[in-house]
C-alpha atoms as a printed R data frame, in Angstrom:
    type eleno elety resid chain resno       x       y      z
1   ATOM     1    CA   MET     A     1   0.000   0.000  0.000
2   ATOM     2    CA   PRO     A     2   1.396   3.448 -0.865
3   ATOM     3    CA   ARG     A     3   2.159   5.901  1.900
4   ATOM     4    CA   LEU     A     4  -0.734   8.393  2.113
5   ATOM     5    CA   PRO     A     5  -0.062  11.465  4.279
6   ATOM     6    CA   ILE     A     6  -3.118  12.771  6.106
7   ATOM     7    CA   ASN     A     7  -4.122  16.428  6.225
8   ATOM     8    CA   ALA     A     8  -2.721  17.368  9.649
9   ATOM     9    CA   SER     A     9  -4.131  20.888  9.490
10  ATOM    10    CA   ARG     A    10  -7.623  19.544  8.895
11  ATOM    11    CA   LEU     A    11  -7.239  17.042 11.722
12  ATOM    12    CA   ASN     A    12  -6.279  19.832 14.106
13  ATOM    13    CA   GLN     A    13  -9.255  21.863 12.911
14  ATOM    14    CA   THR     A    14 -11.697  19.047 13.673
15  ATOM    15    CA   LEU     A    15 -10.177  18.624 17.127
16  ATOM    16    CA   GLU     A    16 -10.600  22.342 17.774
17  ATOM    17    CA   GLU     A    17 -14.194  22.330 16.537
18  ATOM    18    CA   LEU     A    18 -15.070  19.299 18.648
19  ATOM    19    CA   GLY     A    19 -13.291  20.941 21.573
20  ATOM    20    CA   HIS     A    20 -15.721  23.864 21.471
21  ATOM    21    CA   LEU     A    21 -18.634  21.468 22.089
22  ATOM    22    CA   GLY     A    22 -18.964  21.136 25.845
23  ATOM    23    CA   GLU     A    23 -16.040  23.450 26.476
24  ATOM    24    CA   SER     A    24 -15.781  24.853 30.009
25  ATOM    25    CA   PRO     A    25 -13.185  27.077 31.719
26  ATOM    26    CA   ASN     A    26 -11.431  24.035 33.191
27  ATOM    27    CA   GLY     A    27 -11.733  21.464 30.437
28  ATOM    28    CA   MET     A    28 -14.244  19.454 28.425
29  ATOM    29    CA   ASP     A    29 -17.692  18.556 29.772
30  ATOM    30    CA   ARG     A    30 -19.211  16.014 27.387
31  ATOM    31    CA   VAL     A    31 -20.391  13.507 29.969
32  ATOM    32    CA   ALA     A    32 -22.098  10.556 28.268
33  ATOM    33    CA   TYR     A    33 -25.721  11.127 27.193
34  ATOM    34    CA   SER     A    34 -25.618  14.823 28.103
35  ATOM    35    CA   PRO     A    35 -26.715  17.500 25.589
36  ATOM    36    CA   GLU     A    36 -23.032  18.325 25.082
37  ATOM    37    CA   ASP     A    37 -22.208  14.686 24.388
38  ATOM    38    CA   ILE     A    38 -25.012  14.545 21.824
39  ATOM    39    CA   LEU     A    39 -23.584  17.632 20.100
40  ATOM    40    CA   GLY     A    40 -20.219  15.872 19.890
41  ATOM    41    CA   ARG     A    41 -21.862  12.742 18.518
42  ATOM    42    CA   ASP     A    42 -23.771  14.724 15.882
43  ATOM    43    CA   TYR     A    43 -20.528  16.407 14.826
44  ATOM    44    CA   THR     A    44 -18.841  13.004 14.551
45  ATOM    45    CA   ILE     A    45 -21.653  11.642 12.372
46  ATOM    46    CA   LYS     A    46 -21.410  14.690 10.094
47  ATOM    47    CA   LEU     A    47 -17.672  14.153  9.607
48  ATOM    48    CA   MET     A    48 -18.105  10.423  9.004
49  ATOM    49    CA   GLU     A    49 -20.677  11.028  6.304
50  ATOM    50    CA   GLU     A    50 -18.472  13.680  4.674
51  ATOM    51    CA   ALA     A    51 -15.667  11.092  4.614
52  ATOM    52    CA   GLY     A    52 -17.884   8.734  2.632
53  ATOM    53    CA   LEU     A    53 -18.537   6.322  5.488
54  ATOM    54    CA   GLN     A    54 -21.832   4.445  5.682
55  ATOM    55    CA   THR     A    55 -22.823   5.494  9.184
56  ATOM    56    CA   ARG     A    56 -25.125   3.817 11.673
57  ATOM    57    CA   ILE     A    57 -25.844   3.758 15.409
58  ATOM    58    CA   ASP     A    58 -26.021   0.304 16.987
59  ATOM    59    CA   SER     A    59 -28.355  -0.654 19.827
60  ATOM    60    CA   ALA     A    60 -25.698   0.264 22.418
61  ATOM    61    CA   GLY     A    61 -25.397   3.776 20.989
62  ATOM    62    CA   ASN     A    62 -22.020   3.236 19.328
63  ATOM    63    CA   ILE     A    63 -21.520   5.266 16.151
64  ATOM    64    CA   ILE     A    64 -20.046   3.084 13.407
65  ATOM    65    CA   GLY     A    65 -18.911   4.307  9.992
66  ATOM    66    CA   ARG     A    66 -17.955   1.728  7.376
67  ATOM    67    CA   MET     A    67 -15.965   1.973  4.156
68  ATOM    68    CA   SER     A    68 -16.130  -1.005  1.819
69  ATOM    69    CA   GLY     A    69 -12.977  -2.900  0.926
70  ATOM    70    CA   SER     A    70 -12.062  -4.472 -2.380
71  ATOM    71    CA   ASP     A    71 -12.998  -7.788 -0.749
72  ATOM    72    CA   ASP     A    72 -15.984  -7.069  1.471
73  ATOM    73    CA   SER     A    73 -16.125 -10.681  2.611
74  ATOM    74    CA   LEU     A    74 -13.013 -10.093  4.717
75  ATOM    75    CA   PRO     A    75 -13.310  -9.011  8.353
76  ATOM    76    CA   ALA     A    76 -13.132  -5.267  8.898
77  ATOM    77    CA   ILE     A    77 -10.188  -3.360 10.329
78  ATOM    78    CA   ALA     A    78 -11.518  -0.966 12.969
79  ATOM    79    CA   LEU     A    79 -10.150   2.375 14.147
80  ATOM    80    CA   GLY     A    80 -11.625   4.592 16.826
81  ATOM    81    CA   SER     A    81 -12.012   5.709 20.418
82  ATOM    82    CA   HIS     A    82 -14.630   7.824 22.239
83  ATOM    83    CA   THR     A    83 -15.801  11.436 22.391
84  ATOM    84    CA   ASP     A    84 -17.505  11.401 25.793
85  ATOM    85    CA   THR     A    85 -15.436  12.886 28.617
86  ATOM    86    CA   VAL     A    86 -15.109  12.922 32.353
87  ATOM    87    CA   PRO     A    87 -16.084  16.246 33.969
88  ATOM    88    CA   LYS     A    88 -13.380  18.808 33.184
89  ATOM    89    CA   GLY     A    89 -11.757  16.319 30.832
90  ATOM    90    CA   GLY     A    90  -8.979  16.852 28.326
91  ATOM    91    CA   LYS     A    91  -9.519  18.080 24.772
92  ATOM    92    CA   TYR     A    92  -7.626  15.187 23.176
93  ATOM    93    CA   ASP     A    93  -8.599  12.296 25.471
94  ATOM    94    CA   GLY     A    94 -10.504   9.906 23.223
95  ATOM    95    CA   ALA     A    95 -11.297  12.652 20.726
96  ATOM    96    CA   LEU     A    96  -7.901  12.280 19.036
97  ATOM    97    CA   GLY     A    97  -8.567   8.622 18.251
98  ATOM    98    CA   VAL     A    98 -11.959   9.315 16.686
99  ATOM    99    CA   MET     A    99 -10.947  12.400 14.708
100 ATOM   100    CA   ALA     A   100  -7.725  10.750 13.473
101 ATOM   101    CA   ALA     A   101  -9.659   7.675 12.334
102 ATOM   102    CA   ILE     A   102 -12.070   9.874 10.378
103 ATOM   103    CA   GLU     A   103  -9.114  11.718  8.840
104 ATOM   104    CA   VAL     A   104  -7.696   8.377  7.661
105 ATOM   105    CA   ALA     A   105 -11.016   7.609  5.965
106 ATOM   106    CA   ARG     A   106 -11.114  11.082  4.403
107 ATOM   107    CA   THR     A   107  -7.599  10.661  3.042
108 ATOM   108    CA   LEU     A   108  -8.408   7.274  1.530
109 ATOM   109    CA   LYS     A   109 -11.485   8.737 -0.159
110 ATOM   110    CA   GLU     A   110  -9.645  11.776 -1.515
111 ATOM   111    CA   GLN     A   111  -6.745   9.686 -2.817
112 ATOM   112    CA   GLY     A   112  -9.119   7.211 -4.431
113 ATOM   113    CA   HIS     A   113  -7.526   4.329 -2.559
114 ATOM   114    CA   GLN     A   114  -9.578   1.326 -1.499
115 ATOM   115    CA   THR     A   115  -8.241  -1.001  1.159
116 ATOM   116    CA   LYS     A   116  -8.536  -4.752  0.732
117 ATOM   117    CA   HIS     A   117 -10.364  -5.171  4.044
118 ATOM   118    CA   PRO     A   118 -13.407  -3.060  4.887
119 ATOM   119    CA   LEU     A   119 -12.574  -0.180  7.225
120 ATOM   120    CA   GLU     A   120 -14.696   0.786 10.233
121 ATOM   121    CA   VAL     A   121 -14.464   3.948 12.316
122 ATOM   122    CA   ILE     A   122 -16.069   3.533 15.745
123 ATOM   123    CA   ASN     A   123 -17.031   6.143 18.324
124 ATOM   124    CA   PHE     A   124 -17.793   4.085 21.429
125 ATOM   125    CA   THR     A   125 -20.453   5.484 23.736
126 ATOM   126    CA   ASN     A   126 -20.027   6.018 27.486
127 ATOM   127    CA   GLU     A   127 -16.483   4.759 27.753
128 ATOM   128    CA   GLU     A   128 -15.698   7.009 30.727
129 ATOM   129    CA   GLY     A   129 -18.644   5.799 32.824
130 ATOM   130    CA   THR     A   130 -19.153   9.009 34.788
131 ATOM   131    CA   ARG     A   131 -22.937   9.211 34.738
132 ATOM   132    CA   PHE     A   132 -23.934   5.691 35.771
133 ATOM   133    CA   HIS     A   133 -20.637   4.716 37.389
134 ATOM   134    CA   ARG     A   134 -20.526   2.028 34.688
135 ATOM   135    CA   TRP     A   135 -17.666   2.397 32.259
136 ATOM   136    CA   LEU     A   136 -17.001   0.958 28.808
137 ATOM   137    CA   VAL     A   137 -20.710   0.551 28.088
138 ATOM   138    CA   GLY     A   138 -20.222   0.827 24.339
139 ATOM   139    CA   SER     A   139 -17.190  -1.410 23.955
140 ATOM   140    CA   ARG     A   140 -18.408  -3.996 26.470
141 ATOM   141    CA   SER     A   141 -21.747  -4.158 24.650
142 ATOM   142    CA   MET     A   142 -19.934  -4.787 21.386
143 ATOM   143    CA   SER     A   143 -17.820  -7.486 23.073
144 ATOM   144    CA   GLY     A   144 -20.819  -9.187 24.685
145 ATOM   145    CA   LEU     A   145 -19.541  -8.353 28.168
146 ATOM   146    CA   LEU     A   146 -22.282  -5.987 29.366
147 ATOM   147    CA   GLU     A   147 -23.877  -7.430 32.502
148 ATOM   148    CA   GLN     A   148 -27.442  -7.221 33.797
149 ATOM   149    CA   GLU     A   149 -26.444  -4.884 36.613
150 ATOM   150    CA   ASP     A   150 -25.055  -2.519 33.979
151 ATOM   151    CA   MET     A   151 -28.353  -2.568 32.111
152 ATOM   152    CA   ASP     A   152 -30.301  -1.957 35.337
153 ATOM   153    CA   ALA     A   153 -28.170   1.052 36.294
154 ATOM   154    CA   VAL     A   154 -29.771   4.401 37.124
155 ATOM   155    CA   ASP     A   155 -28.035   7.745 37.528
156 ATOM   156    CA   ASP     A   156 -28.141  10.045 40.553
157 ATOM   157    CA   ASP     A   157 -31.440  11.517 39.316
158 ATOM   158    CA   GLY     A   158 -33.090   8.119 38.922
159 ATOM   159    CA   VAL     A   159 -32.860   8.084 35.111
160 ATOM   160    CA   GLY     A   160 -32.210   4.628 33.690
161 ATOM   161    CA   LEU     A   161 -29.635   3.610 31.105
162 ATOM   162    CA   GLY     A   162 -32.396   2.560 28.710
163 ATOM   163    CA   ALA     A   163 -33.854   6.067 28.551
164 ATOM   164    CA   CYS     A   164 -30.432   7.548 27.855
165 ATOM   165    CA   LEU     A   165 -29.702   5.051 25.093
166 ATOM   166    CA   ALA     A   166 -33.022   5.925 23.456
167 ATOM   167    CA   ASP     A   167 -31.978   9.600 23.451
168 ATOM   168    CA   ILE     A   168 -28.920   8.812 21.316
169 ATOM   169    CA   GLY     A   169 -30.498   6.286 18.963
170 ATOM   170    CA   GLY     A   170 -29.797   3.094 20.901
171 ATOM   171    CA   ASP     A   171 -32.215   0.496 22.252
172 ATOM   172    CA   LEU     A   172 -31.495  -1.350 25.487
173 ATOM   173    CA   SER     A   173 -34.069  -4.041 24.692
174 ATOM   174    CA   LEU     A   174 -32.023  -4.948 21.600
175 ATOM   175    CA   ILE     A   175 -28.619  -4.666 23.257
176 ATOM   176    CA   GLN     A   176 -27.585  -8.157 22.144
177 ATOM   177    CA   GLU     A   177 -27.698  -6.968 18.542
178 ATOM   178    CA   ALA     A   178 -24.683  -4.762 19.292
179 ATOM   179    CA   VAL     A   179 -22.487  -7.817 19.930
180 ATOM   180    CA   ARG     A   180 -19.993  -8.367 17.123
181 ATOM   181    CA   LYS     A   181 -19.661 -11.949 15.992
182 ATOM   182    CA   PRO     A   182 -16.310 -13.766 15.923
183 ATOM   183    CA   GLY     A   183 -14.585 -13.057 12.634
184 ATOM   184    CA   GLU     A   184 -16.343  -9.727 11.970
185 ATOM   185    CA   LEU     A   185 -13.295  -7.671 12.927
186 ATOM   186    CA   ALA     A   186  -9.722  -8.490 11.935
187 ATOM   187    CA   ALA     A   187  -8.039  -5.906 14.165
188 ATOM   188    CA   TYR     A   188  -8.636  -2.722 16.133
189 ATOM   189    CA   PHE     A   189  -6.241   0.236 16.308
190 ATOM   190    CA   GLU     A   190  -6.579   3.293 18.533
191 ATOM   191    CA   LEU     A   191  -4.497   6.455 18.542
192 ATOM   192    CA   HIS     A   192  -4.439   8.009 22.009
193 ATOM   193    CA   ILE     A   193  -2.584  10.681 23.888
194 ATOM   194    CA   GLU     A   194  -0.188   9.488 26.555
195 ATOM   195    CA   GLN     A   195  -1.791   9.681 29.996
196 ATOM   196    CA   GLY     A   196   1.494   9.445 31.867
197 ATOM   197    CA   PRO     A   197   4.944  11.064 31.781
198 ATOM   198    CA   TYR     A   198   7.094   8.295 30.301
199 ATOM   199    CA   LEU     A   199   7.202   9.258 26.629
200 ATOM   200    CA   TYR     A   200   7.226  12.959 27.463
201 ATOM   201    CA   GLN     A   201  10.201  12.602 29.785
202 ATOM   202    CA   SER     A   202  12.135  10.438 27.330
203 ATOM   203    CA   GLY     A   203  11.356  12.719 24.397
204 ATOM   204    CA   THR     A   204   9.990   9.805 22.385
205 ATOM   205    CA   PRO     A   205   7.032  10.825 20.204
206 ATOM   206    CA   ILE     A   206   5.331   7.443 19.852
207 ATOM   207    CA   GLY     A   207   4.623   4.583 22.217
208 ATOM   208    CA   VAL     A   208   3.625   1.181 20.873
209 ATOM   209    CA   VAL     A   209   1.312  -0.349 23.443
210 ATOM   210    CA   THR     A   210   2.228  -3.846 24.589
211 ATOM   211    CA   GLY     A   211  -0.853  -4.384 26.716
212 ATOM   212    CA   ILE     A   212  -3.635  -2.841 28.774
213 ATOM   213    CA   THR     A   213  -3.017  -3.143 32.464
214 ATOM   214    CA   GLY     A   214  -4.894  -5.425 34.806
215 ATOM   215    CA   ARG     A   215  -6.400  -3.823 37.900
216 ATOM   216    CA   ALA     A   216  -7.089  -5.149 41.391
217 ATOM   217    CA   VAL     A   217  -9.245  -2.960 43.665
218 ATOM   218    CA   PHE     A   218  -9.626  -3.472 47.411
219 ATOM   219    CA   GLU     A   219 -11.153  -1.916 50.502
220 ATOM   220    CA   VAL     A   220  -9.539  -2.524 53.880
221 ATOM   221    CA   GLU     A   221 -11.675  -1.981 56.992
222 ATOM   222    CA   ILE     A   222 -10.005  -1.596 60.383
223 ATOM   223    CA   GLU     A   223 -11.753  -1.755 63.758
224 ATOM   224    CA   GLY     A   224  -9.950  -0.473 66.825
225 ATOM   225    CA   LYS     A   225 -11.484   1.294 69.812
226 ATOM   226    CA   ALA     A   226 -12.685   4.880 69.994
227 ATOM   227    CA   ASN     A   227 -11.627   6.651 73.162
228 ATOM   228    CA   HIS     A   228 -10.912  10.027 74.718
229 ATOM   229    CA   ALA     A   229  -7.931  11.728 73.083
230 ATOM   230    CA   GLY     A   230  -6.829  13.398 76.298
231 ATOM   231    CA   THR     A   231  -7.241  10.700 78.925
232 ATOM   232    CA   THR     A   232  -6.215   7.511 77.101
233 ATOM   233    CA   PRO     A   233  -2.504   6.652 77.522
234 ATOM   234    CA   MET     A   234  -0.576   6.091 74.309
235 ATOM   235    CA   SER     A   235   0.252   2.550 75.390
236 ATOM   236    CA   ASN     A   236  -3.445   1.674 75.772
237 ATOM   237    CA   ARG     A   237  -4.651   2.880 72.393
238 ATOM   238    CA   ARG     A   238  -6.101   0.802 69.571
239 ATOM   239    CA   ASP     A   239  -6.053   3.591 67.000
240 ATOM   240    CA   ALA     A   240  -7.571   2.402 63.716
241 ATOM   241    CA   LEU     A   241  -6.267   5.410 61.802
242 ATOM   242    CA   VAL     A   242  -2.680   4.797 62.894
243 ATOM   243    CA   SER     A   243  -2.979   1.225 61.611
244 ATOM   244    CA   ALA     A   244  -4.438   2.497 58.344
245 ATOM   245    CA   SER     A   245  -1.622   5.018 57.983
246 ATOM   246    CA   ARG     A   246   1.022   2.336 58.382
247 ATOM   247    CA   LEU     A   247  -0.719   0.282 55.727
248 ATOM   248    CA   VAL     A   248  -0.777   3.258 53.355
249 ATOM   249    CA   LEU     A   249   3.004   3.590 53.602
250 ATOM   250    CA   ALA     A   250   3.556  -0.155 53.260
251 ATOM   251    CA   ILE     A   251   1.328  -0.331 50.172
252 ATOM   252    CA   GLN     A   252   3.248   2.538 48.587
253 ATOM   253    CA   LYS     A   253   6.526   0.701 49.166
254 ATOM   254    CA   MET     A   254   5.162  -2.449 47.511
255 ATOM   255    CA   ALA     A   255   5.553  -0.794 44.108
256 ATOM   256    CA   ALA     A   256   8.065   1.986 44.769
257 ATOM   257    CA   GLU     A   257  10.687  -0.106 46.586
258 ATOM   258    CA   GLN     A   258   9.821  -3.805 46.507
259 ATOM   259    CA   GLU     A   259   8.568  -3.646 42.882
260 ATOM   260    CA   ILE     A   260   5.994  -6.349 43.526
261 ATOM   261    CA   CYS     A   261   3.705  -4.695 40.978
262 ATOM   262    CA   ARG     A   262   4.030  -1.755 38.589
263 ATOM   263    CA   VAL     A   263   1.979   0.775 40.583
264 ATOM   264    CA   SER     A   264   0.075   0.799 43.875
265 ATOM   265    CA   THR     A   265  -2.267   3.562 44.996
266 ATOM   266    CA   VAL     A   266  -4.297   4.305 48.105
267 ATOM   267    CA   GLY     A   267  -6.860   6.765 46.806
268 ATOM   268    CA   SER     A   268  -9.331   7.063 49.668
269 ATOM   269    CA   ILE     A   269  -9.218   7.004 53.447
270 ATOM   270    CA   LYS     A   270 -11.950   7.443 56.062
271 ATOM   271    CA   ALA     A   271 -11.888   7.662 59.849
272 ATOM   272    CA   ILE     A   272 -14.753   7.351 62.351
273 ATOM   273    CA   PRO     A   273 -15.836   9.371 64.280
274 ATOM   274    CA   ASN     A   274 -13.526  11.793 62.447
275 ATOM   275    CA   ALA     A   275 -13.270  14.188 65.387
276 ATOM   276    CA   VAL     A   276 -10.036  15.840 66.472
277 ATOM   277    CA   ASN     A   277 -10.538  14.957 70.156
278 ATOM   278    CA   VAL     A   278 -11.499  11.291 69.695
279 ATOM   279    CA   ILE     A   279  -9.172   8.386 68.942
280 ATOM   280    CA   PRO     A   280 -10.468   6.855 65.683
281 ATOM   281    CA   GLY     A   281 -12.281   3.618 66.422
282 ATOM   282    CA   SER     A   282 -12.771   2.686 62.773
283 ATOM   283    CA   ALA     A   283 -10.932   3.423 59.558
284 ATOM   284    CA   SER     A   284 -11.026   2.249 55.970
285 ATOM   285    CA   ILE     A   285  -8.812   2.682 52.933
286 ATOM   286    CA   GLY     A   286  -9.543   2.138 49.250
287 ATOM   287    CA   LEU     A   287  -6.644   0.991 47.110
288 ATOM   288    CA   GLU     A   288  -5.675  -0.539 43.819
289 ATOM   289    CA   PHE     A   289  -2.788  -2.316 42.117
290 ATOM   290    CA   ARG     A   290  -2.087  -2.234 38.365
291 ATOM   291    CA   ASP     A   291   0.155  -4.377 36.190
292 ATOM   292    CA   THR     A   292   0.036  -6.163 32.852
293 ATOM   293    CA   ASP     A   293   1.438  -9.253 34.606
294 ATOM   294    CA   MET     A   294  -1.422 -11.045 36.357
295 ATOM   295    CA   GLU     A   295   1.044 -12.974 38.530
296 ATOM   296    CA   ALA     A   296   2.314  -9.635 39.826
297 ATOM   297    CA   LEU     A   297  -1.236  -8.620 40.764
298 ATOM   298    CA   ALA     A   298  -1.727 -11.917 42.571
299 ATOM   299    CA   ALA     A   299   1.545 -11.376 44.442
300 ATOM   300    CA   ALA     A   300   0.434  -7.866 45.388
301 ATOM   301    CA   GLU     A   301  -2.810  -9.183 46.834
302 ATOM   302    CA   GLN     A   302  -0.897 -11.831 48.788
303 ATOM   303    CA   GLU     A   303   1.415  -9.178 50.228
304 ATOM   304    CA   LEU     A   304  -1.550  -6.942 51.100
305 ATOM   305    CA   ARG     A   305  -3.155  -9.742 53.083
306 ATOM   306    CA   ARG     A   306   0.134 -10.446 54.852
307 ATOM   307    CA   LEU     A   307   0.425  -6.782 55.806
308 ATOM   308    CA   THR     A   308  -3.121  -6.622 57.122
309 ATOM   309    CA   ASP     A   309  -2.649  -9.796 59.172
310 ATOM   310    CA   GLN     A   310   0.492  -8.273 60.643
311 ATOM   311    CA   ALA     A   311  -1.345  -5.021 61.429
312 ATOM   312    CA   ALA     A   312  -4.073  -6.928 63.241
313 ATOM   313    CA   THR     A   313  -1.483  -8.667 65.419
314 ATOM   314    CA   ASP     A   314   0.826  -5.715 66.046
315 ATOM   315    CA   ASP     A   315  -1.878  -3.103 66.711
316 ATOM   316    CA   SER     A   316  -4.548  -5.264 68.385
317 ATOM   317    CA   VAL     A   317  -7.141  -4.282 65.786
318 ATOM   318    CA   GLU     A   318  -9.521  -6.227 63.576
319 ATOM   319    CA   VAL     A   319  -8.863  -6.005 59.844
320 ATOM   320    CA   ASP     A   320 -11.055  -7.134 56.938
321 ATOM   321    CA   VAL     A   321  -9.931  -7.087 53.302
322 ATOM   322    CA   HIS     A   322 -12.582  -6.895 50.576
323 ATOM   323    CA   ARG     A   323 -11.646  -7.449 46.953
324 ATOM   324    CA   HIS     A   324 -14.015  -5.347 44.813
325 ATOM   325    CA   ARG     A   325 -12.579  -5.877 41.349
326 ATOM   326    CA   PHE     A   326  -9.931  -7.976 39.663
327 ATOM   327    CA   THR     A   327  -9.720  -7.074 35.981
328 ATOM   328    CA   SER     A   328  -7.469  -9.129 33.754
329 ATOM   329    CA   SER     A   329  -4.828  -7.480 31.620
330 ATOM   330    CA   VAL     A   330  -5.072  -7.673 27.840
331 ATOM   331    CA   LEU     A   331  -1.874  -8.166 25.860
332 ATOM   332    CA   VAL     A   332  -1.546  -6.791 22.337
333 ATOM   333    CA   GLU     A   333  -0.643  -9.343 19.679
334 ATOM   334    CA   PRO     A   334   3.105  -9.118 18.908
335 ATOM   335    CA   ASP     A   335   2.510  -8.875 15.155
336 ATOM   336    CA   MET     A   336   0.248  -5.850 15.682
337 ATOM   337    CA   GLN     A   337   2.891  -4.212 17.865
338 ATOM   338    CA   ALA     A   338   5.467  -4.849 15.154
339 ATOM   339    CA   LEU     A   339   3.162  -3.410 12.493
340 ATOM   340    CA   VAL     A   340   2.668  -0.136 14.389
341 ATOM   341    CA   GLY     A   341   6.378   0.116 15.166
342 ATOM   342    CA   GLU     A   342   7.283  -0.484 11.527
343 ATOM   343    CA   ALA     A   343   4.830   2.201 10.394
344 ATOM   344    CA   ALA     A   344   6.326   4.690 12.858
345 ATOM   345    CA   THR     A   345   9.841   3.905 11.665
346 ATOM   346    CA   ASN     A   346   8.846   4.267  8.016
347 ATOM   347    CA   CYS     A   347   7.450   7.725  8.815
348 ATOM   348    CA   GLY     A   348  10.713   8.733 10.494
349 ATOM   349    CA   PHE     A   349   9.506   8.623 14.109
350 ATOM   350    CA   GLU     A   350  11.292   7.119 17.072
351 ATOM   351    CA   TRP     A   351   9.163   4.850 19.217
352 ATOM   352    CA   GLU     A   352   9.345   2.630 22.256
353 ATOM   353    CA   ALA     A   353   7.231  -0.153 23.686
354 ATOM   354    CA   VAL     A   354   4.997   0.934 26.574
355 ATOM   355    CA   ALA     A   355   2.305  -0.629 28.722
356 ATOM   356    CA   SER     A   356  -0.980   1.231 28.966
357 ATOM   357    CA   GLY     A   357  -1.546   2.087 32.606
358 ATOM   358    CA   ALA     A   358  -5.091   3.283 31.968
359 ATOM   359    CA   GLY     A   359  -7.954   0.844 32.199
360 ATOM   360    CA   HIS     A   360  -9.178   1.146 28.631
361 ATOM   361    CA   ASP     A   361  -7.200   3.745 26.659
């Protein structure tokens, strides 16, 4: 296939125009199913149709544009991402992948070049999951992984997912029709901004993703004894917050020093009764581990349970560990990694292999 340069100026223009839809002083506000999200979706459909793509909305609300190949019996090659955002989200998060995919289709049309495989551009709906606290609704629907509790979800105002899907052209009662059959898609490629500092710090313009990280999420509950802060001797205290604090530091060291897993984060902490003059009788922390190596995640969980057992013994407290989520990593096929790396090299760009630390992009 000949090398076909895209129109970079036009791509930047579409990103700017999309960026004005839902723009706020502190970022993008195109939360899924909101009026601003619908404006972004309508803009995407307009661009897809201008690029010559046959455009449809599936029952999950995904926007799919298709360009026929010279052999339409072959499985399609898909490109895409999402245009919904978290509150105060970034201009290029997700949007870059969708707009770049459309620009590829535009370039193919303008150059009169037809690919052998059909080409699909996909704008997945509700990937961020802000509104219903259910993420990846579009892509999980397409993969057949949407669960009943996802379909039963309601937002903070009591509005159900079904009503929101109807607003954007989807149909929850037909959600199974969104599932893609084995063999329909040959491959999926997504261009995305880096959401970490690695490439930026190394000065490398392109990262070839080796895999999407697995994620293990836990809550640790600690029960000590609440007591008077002024009259209880230090030696007699069963301070749940002190135990929690020690665990926070130990969990940080698991990744930073022991390198049991790639990253470890304690993102929430609570103390009861949360009063300055009362020794905390209860405390809880919310934490997660991430790694593309599932054995590393298992080792991290084992170490967490060892630490909590030790805390219970050393501090005379009761500790319960609850595993809330254990999401498997997904490794990218080596031949696809090689293909992206080869394309970058042919275009004169340096690249390096990187793991995606984000959960889906």
